[in-house]
Short mmCIF file of C-alpha atoms in Angstrom, two decimals:
data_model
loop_
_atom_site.label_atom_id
_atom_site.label_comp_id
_atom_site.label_asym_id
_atom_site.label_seq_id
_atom_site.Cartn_x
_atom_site.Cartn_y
_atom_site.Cartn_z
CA UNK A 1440 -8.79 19.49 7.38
CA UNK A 1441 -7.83 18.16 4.31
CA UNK A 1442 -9.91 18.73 0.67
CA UNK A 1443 -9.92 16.92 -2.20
CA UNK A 1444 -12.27 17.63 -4.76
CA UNK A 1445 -11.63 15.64 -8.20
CA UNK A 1446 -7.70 15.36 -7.49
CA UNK A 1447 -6.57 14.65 -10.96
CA UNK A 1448 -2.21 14.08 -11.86
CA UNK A 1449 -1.31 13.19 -15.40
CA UNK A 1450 2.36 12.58 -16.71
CA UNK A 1451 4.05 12.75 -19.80
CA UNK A 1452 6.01 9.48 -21.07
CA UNK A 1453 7.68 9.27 -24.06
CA UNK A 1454 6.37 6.31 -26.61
CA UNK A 1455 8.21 3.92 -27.63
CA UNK A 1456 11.39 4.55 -25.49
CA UNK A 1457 14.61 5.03 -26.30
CA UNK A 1458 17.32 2.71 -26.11
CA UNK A 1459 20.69 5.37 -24.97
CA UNK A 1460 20.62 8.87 -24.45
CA UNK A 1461 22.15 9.39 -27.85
CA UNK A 1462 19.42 8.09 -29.44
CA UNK A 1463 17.29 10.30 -27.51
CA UNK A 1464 19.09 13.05 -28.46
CA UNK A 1465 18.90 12.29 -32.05
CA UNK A 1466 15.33 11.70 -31.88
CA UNK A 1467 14.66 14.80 -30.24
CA UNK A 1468 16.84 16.88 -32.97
CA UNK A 1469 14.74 15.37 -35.61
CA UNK A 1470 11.49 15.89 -33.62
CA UNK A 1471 10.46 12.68 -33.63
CA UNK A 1472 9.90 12.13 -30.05
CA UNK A 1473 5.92 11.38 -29.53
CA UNK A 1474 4.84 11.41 -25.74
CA UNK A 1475 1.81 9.57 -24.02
CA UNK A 1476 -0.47 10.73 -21.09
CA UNK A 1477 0.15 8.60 -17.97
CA UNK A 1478 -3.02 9.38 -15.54
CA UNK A 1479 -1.41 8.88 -11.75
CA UNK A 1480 -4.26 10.01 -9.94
CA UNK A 1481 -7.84 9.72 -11.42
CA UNK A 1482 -10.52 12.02 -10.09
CA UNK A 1483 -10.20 11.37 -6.52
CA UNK A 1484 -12.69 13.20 -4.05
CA UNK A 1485 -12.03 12.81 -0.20
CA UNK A 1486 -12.32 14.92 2.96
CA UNK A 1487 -10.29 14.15 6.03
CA UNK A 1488 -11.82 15.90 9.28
CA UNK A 1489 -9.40 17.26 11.64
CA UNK A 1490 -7.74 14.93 14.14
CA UNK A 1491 -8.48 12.08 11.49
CA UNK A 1492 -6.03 8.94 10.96
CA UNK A 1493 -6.46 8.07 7.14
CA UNK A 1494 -4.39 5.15 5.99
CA UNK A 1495 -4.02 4.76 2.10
CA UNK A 1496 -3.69 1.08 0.97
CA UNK A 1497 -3.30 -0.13 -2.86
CA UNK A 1498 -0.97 -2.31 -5.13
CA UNK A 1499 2.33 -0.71 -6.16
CA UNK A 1500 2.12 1.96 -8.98
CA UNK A 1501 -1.81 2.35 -7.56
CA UNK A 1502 -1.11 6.25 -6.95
CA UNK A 1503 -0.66 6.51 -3.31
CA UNK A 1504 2.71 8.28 -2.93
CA UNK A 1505 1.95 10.67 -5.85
CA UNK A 1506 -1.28 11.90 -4.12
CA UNK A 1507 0.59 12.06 -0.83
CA UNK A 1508 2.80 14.08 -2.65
CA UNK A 1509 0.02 16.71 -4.90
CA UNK A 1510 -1.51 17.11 -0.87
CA UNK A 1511 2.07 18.19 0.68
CA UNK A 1512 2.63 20.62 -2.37
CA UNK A 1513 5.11 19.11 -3.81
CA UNK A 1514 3.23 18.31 -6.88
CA UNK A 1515 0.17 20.34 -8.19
CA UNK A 1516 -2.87 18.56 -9.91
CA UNK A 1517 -2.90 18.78 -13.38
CA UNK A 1518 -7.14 18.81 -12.78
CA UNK A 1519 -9.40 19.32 -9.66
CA UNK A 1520 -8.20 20.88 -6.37
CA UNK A 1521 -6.88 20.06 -3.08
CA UNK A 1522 -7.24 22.64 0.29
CA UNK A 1523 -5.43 22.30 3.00
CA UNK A 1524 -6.42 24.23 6.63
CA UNK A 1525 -3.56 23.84 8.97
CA UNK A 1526 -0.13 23.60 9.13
CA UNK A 1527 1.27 20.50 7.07
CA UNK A 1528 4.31 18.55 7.68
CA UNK A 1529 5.51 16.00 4.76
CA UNK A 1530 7.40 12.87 5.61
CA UNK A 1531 7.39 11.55 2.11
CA UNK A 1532 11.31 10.51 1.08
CA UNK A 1533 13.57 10.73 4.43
CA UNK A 1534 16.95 11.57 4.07
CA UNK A 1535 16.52 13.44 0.96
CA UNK A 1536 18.31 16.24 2.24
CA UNK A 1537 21.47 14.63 3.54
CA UNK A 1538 24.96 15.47 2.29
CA UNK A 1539 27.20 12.13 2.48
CA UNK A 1540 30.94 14.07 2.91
CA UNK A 1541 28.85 15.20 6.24
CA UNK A 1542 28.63 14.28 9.41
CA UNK A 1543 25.90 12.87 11.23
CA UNK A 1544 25.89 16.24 13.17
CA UNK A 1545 26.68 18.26 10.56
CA UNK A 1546 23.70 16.83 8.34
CA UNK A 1547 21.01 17.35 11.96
CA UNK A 1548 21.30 20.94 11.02
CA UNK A 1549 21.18 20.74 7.69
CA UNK A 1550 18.24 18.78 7.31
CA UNK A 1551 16.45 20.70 9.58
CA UNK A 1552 16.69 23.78 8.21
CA UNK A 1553 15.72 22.13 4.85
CA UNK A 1554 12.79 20.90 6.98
CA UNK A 1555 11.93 24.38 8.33
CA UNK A 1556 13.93 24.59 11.96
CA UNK A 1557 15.55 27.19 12.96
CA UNK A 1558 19.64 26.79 14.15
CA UNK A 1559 18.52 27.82 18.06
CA UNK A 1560 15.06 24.98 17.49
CA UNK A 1561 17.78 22.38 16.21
CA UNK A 1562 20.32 23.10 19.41
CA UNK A 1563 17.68 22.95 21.75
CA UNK A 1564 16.40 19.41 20.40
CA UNK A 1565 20.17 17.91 19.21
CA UNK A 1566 20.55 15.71 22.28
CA UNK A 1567 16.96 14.17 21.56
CA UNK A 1568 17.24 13.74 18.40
CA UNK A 1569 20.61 11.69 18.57
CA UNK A 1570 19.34 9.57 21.34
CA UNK A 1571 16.20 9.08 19.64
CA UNK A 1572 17.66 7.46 16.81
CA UNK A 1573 20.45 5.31 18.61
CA UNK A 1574 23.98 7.05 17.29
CA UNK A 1575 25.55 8.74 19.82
CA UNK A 1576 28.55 7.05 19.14
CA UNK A 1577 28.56 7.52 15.57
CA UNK A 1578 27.13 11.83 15.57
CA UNK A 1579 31.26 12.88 14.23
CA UNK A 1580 31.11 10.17 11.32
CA UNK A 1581 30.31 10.98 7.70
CA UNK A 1582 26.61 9.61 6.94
CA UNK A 1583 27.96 7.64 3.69
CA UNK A 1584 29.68 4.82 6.52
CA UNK A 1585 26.29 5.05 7.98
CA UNK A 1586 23.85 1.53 6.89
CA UNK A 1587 20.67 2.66 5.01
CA UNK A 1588 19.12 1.73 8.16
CA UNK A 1589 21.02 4.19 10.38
CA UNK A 1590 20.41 6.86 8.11
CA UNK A 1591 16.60 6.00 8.37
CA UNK A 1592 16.64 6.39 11.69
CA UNK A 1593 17.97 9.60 12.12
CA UNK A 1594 16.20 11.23 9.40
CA UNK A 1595 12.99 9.94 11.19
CA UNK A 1596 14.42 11.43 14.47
CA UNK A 1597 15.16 14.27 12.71
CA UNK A 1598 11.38 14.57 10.88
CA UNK A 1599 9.51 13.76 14.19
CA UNK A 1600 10.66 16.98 16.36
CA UNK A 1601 7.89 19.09 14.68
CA UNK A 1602 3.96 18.84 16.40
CA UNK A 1603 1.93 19.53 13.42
CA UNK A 1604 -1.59 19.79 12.74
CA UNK A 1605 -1.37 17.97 9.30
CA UNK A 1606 1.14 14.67 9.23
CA UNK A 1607 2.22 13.29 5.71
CA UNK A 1608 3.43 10.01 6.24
CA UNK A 1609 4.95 7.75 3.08
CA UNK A 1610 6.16 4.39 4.19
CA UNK A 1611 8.16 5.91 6.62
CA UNK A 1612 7.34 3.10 10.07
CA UNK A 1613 9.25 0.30 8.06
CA UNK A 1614 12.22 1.89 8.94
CA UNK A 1615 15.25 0.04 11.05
CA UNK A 1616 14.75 -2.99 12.62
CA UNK A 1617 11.68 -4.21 14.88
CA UNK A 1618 13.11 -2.88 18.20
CA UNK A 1619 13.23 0.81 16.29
CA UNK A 1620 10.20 0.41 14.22
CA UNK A 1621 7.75 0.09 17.74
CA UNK A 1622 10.26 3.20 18.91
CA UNK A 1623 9.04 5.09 16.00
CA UNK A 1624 5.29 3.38 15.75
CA UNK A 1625 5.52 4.83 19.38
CA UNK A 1626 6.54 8.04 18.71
CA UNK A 1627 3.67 8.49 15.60
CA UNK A 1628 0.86 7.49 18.45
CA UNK A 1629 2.06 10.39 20.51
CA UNK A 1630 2.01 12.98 17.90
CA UNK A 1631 -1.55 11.46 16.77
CA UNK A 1632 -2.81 11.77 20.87
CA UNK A 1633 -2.46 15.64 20.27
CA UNK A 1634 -4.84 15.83 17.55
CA UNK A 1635 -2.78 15.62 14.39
CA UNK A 1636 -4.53 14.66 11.70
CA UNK A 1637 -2.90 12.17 10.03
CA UNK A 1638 -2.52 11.02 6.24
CA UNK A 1639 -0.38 7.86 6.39
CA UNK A 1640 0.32 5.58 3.17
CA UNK A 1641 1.74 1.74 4.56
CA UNK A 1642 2.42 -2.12 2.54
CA UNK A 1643 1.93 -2.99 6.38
CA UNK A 1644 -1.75 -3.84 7.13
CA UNK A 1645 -1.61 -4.44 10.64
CA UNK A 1646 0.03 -0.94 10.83
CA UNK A 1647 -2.87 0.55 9.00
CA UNK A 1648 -5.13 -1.50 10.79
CA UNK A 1649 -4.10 -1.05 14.00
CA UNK A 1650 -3.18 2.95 13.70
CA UNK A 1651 -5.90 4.91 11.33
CA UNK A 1652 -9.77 5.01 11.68
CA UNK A 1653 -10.43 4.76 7.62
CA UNK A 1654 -8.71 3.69 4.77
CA UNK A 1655 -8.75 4.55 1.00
CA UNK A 1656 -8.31 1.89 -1.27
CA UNK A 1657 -6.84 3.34 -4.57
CA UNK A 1658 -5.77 1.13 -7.38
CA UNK A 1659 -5.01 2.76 -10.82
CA UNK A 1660 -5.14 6.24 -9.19
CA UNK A 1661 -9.00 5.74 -8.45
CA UNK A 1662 -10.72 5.33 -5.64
CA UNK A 1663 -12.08 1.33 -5.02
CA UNK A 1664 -12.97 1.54 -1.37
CA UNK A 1665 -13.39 4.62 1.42
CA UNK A 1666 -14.19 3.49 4.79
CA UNK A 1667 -13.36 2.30 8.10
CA UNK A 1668 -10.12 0.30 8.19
CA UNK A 1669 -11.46 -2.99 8.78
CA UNK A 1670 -14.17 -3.49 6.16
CA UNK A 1671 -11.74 -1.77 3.65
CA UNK A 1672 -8.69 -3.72 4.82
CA UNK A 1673 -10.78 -7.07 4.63
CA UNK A 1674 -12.03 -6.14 1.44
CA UNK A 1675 -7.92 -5.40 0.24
CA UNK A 1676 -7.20 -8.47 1.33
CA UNK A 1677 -9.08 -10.62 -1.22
CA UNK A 1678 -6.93 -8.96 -3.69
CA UNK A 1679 -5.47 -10.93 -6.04
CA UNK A 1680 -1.71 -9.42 -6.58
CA UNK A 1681 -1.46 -11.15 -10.39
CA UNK A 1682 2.06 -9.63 -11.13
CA UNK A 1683 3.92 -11.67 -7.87
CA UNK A 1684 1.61 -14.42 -8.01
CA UNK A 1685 2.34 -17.69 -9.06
CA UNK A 1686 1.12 -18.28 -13.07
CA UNK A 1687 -1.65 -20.43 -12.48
CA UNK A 1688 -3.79 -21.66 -15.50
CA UNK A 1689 -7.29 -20.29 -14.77
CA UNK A 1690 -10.40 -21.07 -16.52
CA UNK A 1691 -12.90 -18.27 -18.29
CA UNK A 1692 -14.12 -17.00 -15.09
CA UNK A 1693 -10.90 -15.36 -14.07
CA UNK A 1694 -11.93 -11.87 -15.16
CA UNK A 1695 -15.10 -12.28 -13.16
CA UNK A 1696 -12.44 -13.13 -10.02
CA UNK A 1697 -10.42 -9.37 -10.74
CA UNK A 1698 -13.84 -7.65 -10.60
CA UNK A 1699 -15.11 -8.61 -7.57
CA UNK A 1700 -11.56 -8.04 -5.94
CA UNK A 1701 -11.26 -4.77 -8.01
CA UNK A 1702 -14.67 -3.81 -6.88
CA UNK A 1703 -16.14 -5.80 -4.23
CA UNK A 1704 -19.35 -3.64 -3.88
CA UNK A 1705 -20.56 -4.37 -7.34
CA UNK A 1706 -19.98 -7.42 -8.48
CA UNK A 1707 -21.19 -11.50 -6.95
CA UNK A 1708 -18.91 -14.38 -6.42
CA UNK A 1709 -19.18 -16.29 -9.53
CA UNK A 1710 -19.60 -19.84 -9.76
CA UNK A 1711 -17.76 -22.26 -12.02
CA UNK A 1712 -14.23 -24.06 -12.58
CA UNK A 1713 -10.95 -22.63 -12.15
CA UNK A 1714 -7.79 -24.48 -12.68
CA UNK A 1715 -4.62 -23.56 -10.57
CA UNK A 1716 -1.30 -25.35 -10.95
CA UNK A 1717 1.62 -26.29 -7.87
CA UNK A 1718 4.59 -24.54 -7.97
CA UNK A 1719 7.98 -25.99 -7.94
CA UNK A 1720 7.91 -27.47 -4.52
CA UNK A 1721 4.57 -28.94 -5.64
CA UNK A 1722 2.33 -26.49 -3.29
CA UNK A 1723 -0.45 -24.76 -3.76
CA UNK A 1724 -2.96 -23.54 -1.61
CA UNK A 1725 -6.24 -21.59 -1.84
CA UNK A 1726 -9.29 -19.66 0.01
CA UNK A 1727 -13.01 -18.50 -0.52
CA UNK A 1728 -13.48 -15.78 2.03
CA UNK A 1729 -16.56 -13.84 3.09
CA UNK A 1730 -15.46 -10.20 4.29
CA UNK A 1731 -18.99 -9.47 5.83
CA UNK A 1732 -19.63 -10.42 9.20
CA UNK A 1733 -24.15 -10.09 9.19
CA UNK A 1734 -24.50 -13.98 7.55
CA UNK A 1735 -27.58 -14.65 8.16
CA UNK A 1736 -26.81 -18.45 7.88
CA UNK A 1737 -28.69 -19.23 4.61
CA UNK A 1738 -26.10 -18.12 2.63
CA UNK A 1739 -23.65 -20.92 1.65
CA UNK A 1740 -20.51 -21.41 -0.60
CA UNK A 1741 -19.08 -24.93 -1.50
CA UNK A 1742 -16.02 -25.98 -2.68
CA UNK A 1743 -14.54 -29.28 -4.45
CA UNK A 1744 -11.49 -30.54 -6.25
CA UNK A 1745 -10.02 -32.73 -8.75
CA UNK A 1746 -6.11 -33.64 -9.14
CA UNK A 1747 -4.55 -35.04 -12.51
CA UNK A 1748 -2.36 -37.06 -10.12
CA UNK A 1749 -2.45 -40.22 -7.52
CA UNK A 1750 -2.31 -37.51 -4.40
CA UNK A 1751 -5.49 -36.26 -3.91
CA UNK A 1752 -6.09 -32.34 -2.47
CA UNK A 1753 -6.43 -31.69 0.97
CA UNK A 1754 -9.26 -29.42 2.13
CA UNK A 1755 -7.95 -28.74 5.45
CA UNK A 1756 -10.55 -25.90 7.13
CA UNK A 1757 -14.14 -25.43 6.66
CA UNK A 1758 -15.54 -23.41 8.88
CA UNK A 1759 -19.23 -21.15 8.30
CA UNK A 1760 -17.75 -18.34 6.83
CA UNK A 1761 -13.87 -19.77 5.04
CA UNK A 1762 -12.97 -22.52 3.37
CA UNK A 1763 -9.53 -23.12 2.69
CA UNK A 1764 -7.49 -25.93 1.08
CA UNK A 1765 -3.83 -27.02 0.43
CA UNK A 1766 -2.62 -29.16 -2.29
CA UNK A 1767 0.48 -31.37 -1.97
CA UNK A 1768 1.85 -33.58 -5.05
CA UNK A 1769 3.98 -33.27 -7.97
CA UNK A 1770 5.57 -30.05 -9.27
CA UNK A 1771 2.82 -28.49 -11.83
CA UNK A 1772 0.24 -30.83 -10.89
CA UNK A 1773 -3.10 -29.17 -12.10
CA UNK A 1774 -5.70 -28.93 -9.84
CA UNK A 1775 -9.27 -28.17 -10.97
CA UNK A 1776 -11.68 -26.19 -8.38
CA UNK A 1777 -14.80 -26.30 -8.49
CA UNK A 1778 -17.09 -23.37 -6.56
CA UNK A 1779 -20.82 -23.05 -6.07
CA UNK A 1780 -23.06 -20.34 -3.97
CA UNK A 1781 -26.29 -19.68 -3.61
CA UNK A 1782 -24.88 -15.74 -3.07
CA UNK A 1783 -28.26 -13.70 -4.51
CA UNK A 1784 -28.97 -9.50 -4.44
CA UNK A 1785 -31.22 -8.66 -1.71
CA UNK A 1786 -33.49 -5.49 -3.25
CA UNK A 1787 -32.50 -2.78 -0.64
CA UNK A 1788 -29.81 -4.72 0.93
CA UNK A 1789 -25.86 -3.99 0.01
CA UNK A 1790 -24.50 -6.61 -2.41
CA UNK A 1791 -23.21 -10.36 -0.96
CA UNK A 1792 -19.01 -10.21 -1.41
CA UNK A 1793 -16.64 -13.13 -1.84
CA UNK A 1794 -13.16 -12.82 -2.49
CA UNK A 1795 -10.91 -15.83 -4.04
CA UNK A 1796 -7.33 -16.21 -3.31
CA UNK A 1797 -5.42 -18.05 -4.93
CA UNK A 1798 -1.95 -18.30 -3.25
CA UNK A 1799 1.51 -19.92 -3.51
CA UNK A 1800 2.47 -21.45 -0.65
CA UNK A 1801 6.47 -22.56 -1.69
CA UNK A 1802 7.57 -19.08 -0.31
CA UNK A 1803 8.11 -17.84 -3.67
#
C-alpha cells in the first residue's frame, strides 16, 4: 500500500538566469544571486490499495515523474508525507547505471548490483536476461556501439528480473520498437497477475487505459481528476494541449474552454463564438465531445460555422453525443464557430461536461 497524505515538492530556481557560468560565478561572489520557489508537486493526497494498477496521466512538466520519484525515495517532500508498506522497486530512468567502456555483460552485473542483485541472483538469471532483450550476439560489445534502443531493452530486461510488491514505472513500455514494446507490455501483465501493485506514469493512453484500474490526472503538480481510467482518460482527452497546438485566434470565451478542460467537474460548456484559423496546408478541424455516457436525450449541443472564404466548412459527423467538423480552404482562412447548449445543473445531480477540441489536422 501506498500513502500519500498532502505530498508537497518545491524547488529552488534562480531568477533571472544567467547567461555563462562566469557570470554565475560573478554573481554569486557578489551575492547577488536571488532564487524563486518552483512548487512540483502541490498537496497531493492519494492511497493506492495493494494489488492496485494506478496510471498517472498529465501534460509535460504536470509533476508526474517527480512524484514517482518523492514515492521511490529518491526525492523527499519538502511538505506532507508519503508511507510505503512493502517492498518497492523503481523503474524511473533505465540505464542510469551503465558504464559505456563496458560490455553488455560486463554492465548486466553492474547494473544489477546497483539495482540490488546479488553476483550468484545475476548468474542464475544472465541467460534470461540476454534473451529477453534480443542481444545475444552483441553481450561482448561495449554498450556505447549499442542504439539507444538496444540499451533500452536490456536495461528493461535487466529491471524486470525482480517480483516486487510495489512497481515504479516512468515511461518505461515505450521502449524499442513495437515487436519489443508488446514483449515488455507482456512481461509488466505478468508481474501485475502476482499481485504487484503497480504505480505506472505513460504519454500512451491506450497503455494506461488498457493496463491500470484508476488514473490520476495531475496538471501543475495538483490533482484534477482521481478515478477509474476511463472516465478520467475521457475527461484527459478534452484537453486542450495550447503549447503544441496550432495558434488559433479565439474569441473571449477561450478561458472559459481551459476551465472546463482543466476542471471538468466544475465548470459548464459555455456557449458563444470562437474563431479558429487553418494552418498552412489550409486544415483545420474541430470537436464538441460529451465524456458522460447517462444522456438522458434532452440534453443537446449545436454547432454552426462561417468561412471568410468561397469554400464553405464541412461538418462531416453528427451523431447524439459528437459533433465534429473539418475545414478545407485557403491557408489562414478564419473560421468562426458558433456553439449553443441547453447544458443546465441538475440540484443533486453531478455537473453536465463538454470538452472542445480544437485540433490541427496538417500533421503539424
Amino acid at each position: 500500500m501506498i500513502e500519500i497524505n498532502n505530498a508537497t515538492m518545491d524547488f529552488r530556481r534562480e531568477s533571472g538566469g544567467s547567461n555563462s557560468l562566469k557570470e554565475f560565478v560573478v554573481r554569486l561572489l557578489k551575492g547577488k544571486l536571488q532564487y524563486d520557489r518552483f512548487r512540483a508537486v502541490d498537496g497531493v493526497t492519494a492511497q493506492i490499495k495493494k494489488g492496485e494498477v494506478c496510471g498517472i496521466i498529465g501534460r509535460n512538466g504536470a509533476g508526474k515523474s517527480t512524484l514517482l520519484k518523492m514515492i521511490a525515495g529518491v526525492l523527499s517532500p519538502t511538505d506532507g508525507s508519503i508511507r510505503i508498506h512493502g517492498k518497492i522497486a523503481p523503474m524511473l530512468e533505465l540505464g542510469a547505471g551503465f558504464d559505456q567502456e563496458l560490455t553488455a555483460k560486463e554492465n548486466i552485473y553492474l547494473n544489477g548490483a546497483i539495482l540490488g542483485y546479488s553476483r550468484d541472483f545475476i548468474r542464475e538469471r544472465f541467460d534470461q536476461i540476454v534473451d529477453f532483450a534480443e542481444l545475444r550476439e552483441f553481450v561482448d560489445q561495449p554498450v556505447r556501439t549499442f542504439s539507444s534502443g538496444m540499451m533500452m531493452r536490456l536495461a528493461f530486461s535487466i529491471a524486470t528480473q525482480v517480483d516486487p510488491e510495489i512497481l515504479i514505472v516512468d515511461e518505461i513500455l515505450s521502449v524499442g520498437d513495437s515487436h519489443f514494446r508488446q514483449k515488455s507490455e507482456g512481461r509488466m501483465r505478468q508481474m501485475m497477475s502476482g499481485g504487484t501493485t503497480v504505480l505506472m506514469v505513460s504519454h500512451v493512453l491506450g497503455q494506461i487505459r488498457s493496463m491500470c484500474d484508476r488514473v490520476i490526472w495531475l496538471d501543475h503538480g495538483k490533482v484534477v481528476m482521481d478515478g477509474d481510467a476511463k472516465t478520467v482518460c475521457d475527461a484527459y482527452e478534452g484537453l486542450i494541449d495550447f503549447d503544441n497546438a496550432p495558434k488559433f485566434e479565439i474569441g473571449h470565451h477561450m478561458d472559459d474552454i481551459q476551465r472546463i478542460l482543466m476542471y471538468p467537474d466544475n465548470w459548464l460548456p459555455p456557449e458563444g463564438s470562437y474563431k479558429i484559423k487553418t494552418g498552412p496546408m489550409g486544415l483545420v478541424s474541430g470537436n464538441l465531445r460529451c465524456p458522460f455516457d447517462d444522456l438522458t436525450g434532452k440534453e443537446k449541443i449545436s454547432i454552426s460555422l462561417d468561412c471568410n472564404e468561397d469554400e464553405e466548412p464541412i461538418v462531416i459527423r453528427v451523431t447524439e453525443e459528437h459533433l465534429s467538423f473539418e475545414v478545407k480552404g485557403k491557408p489562414d482562412t478564419v473560421v468562426t464557430v458558433h456553439i449553443k447548449s441547453n447544458f443546465h445543473r441538475s440540484p443533486g445531480k453531478d455537473e453536465r461536461k463538454l470538452s472542445v477540441v480544437l485540433e490541427d489536422t496538417d500533421g503539424n
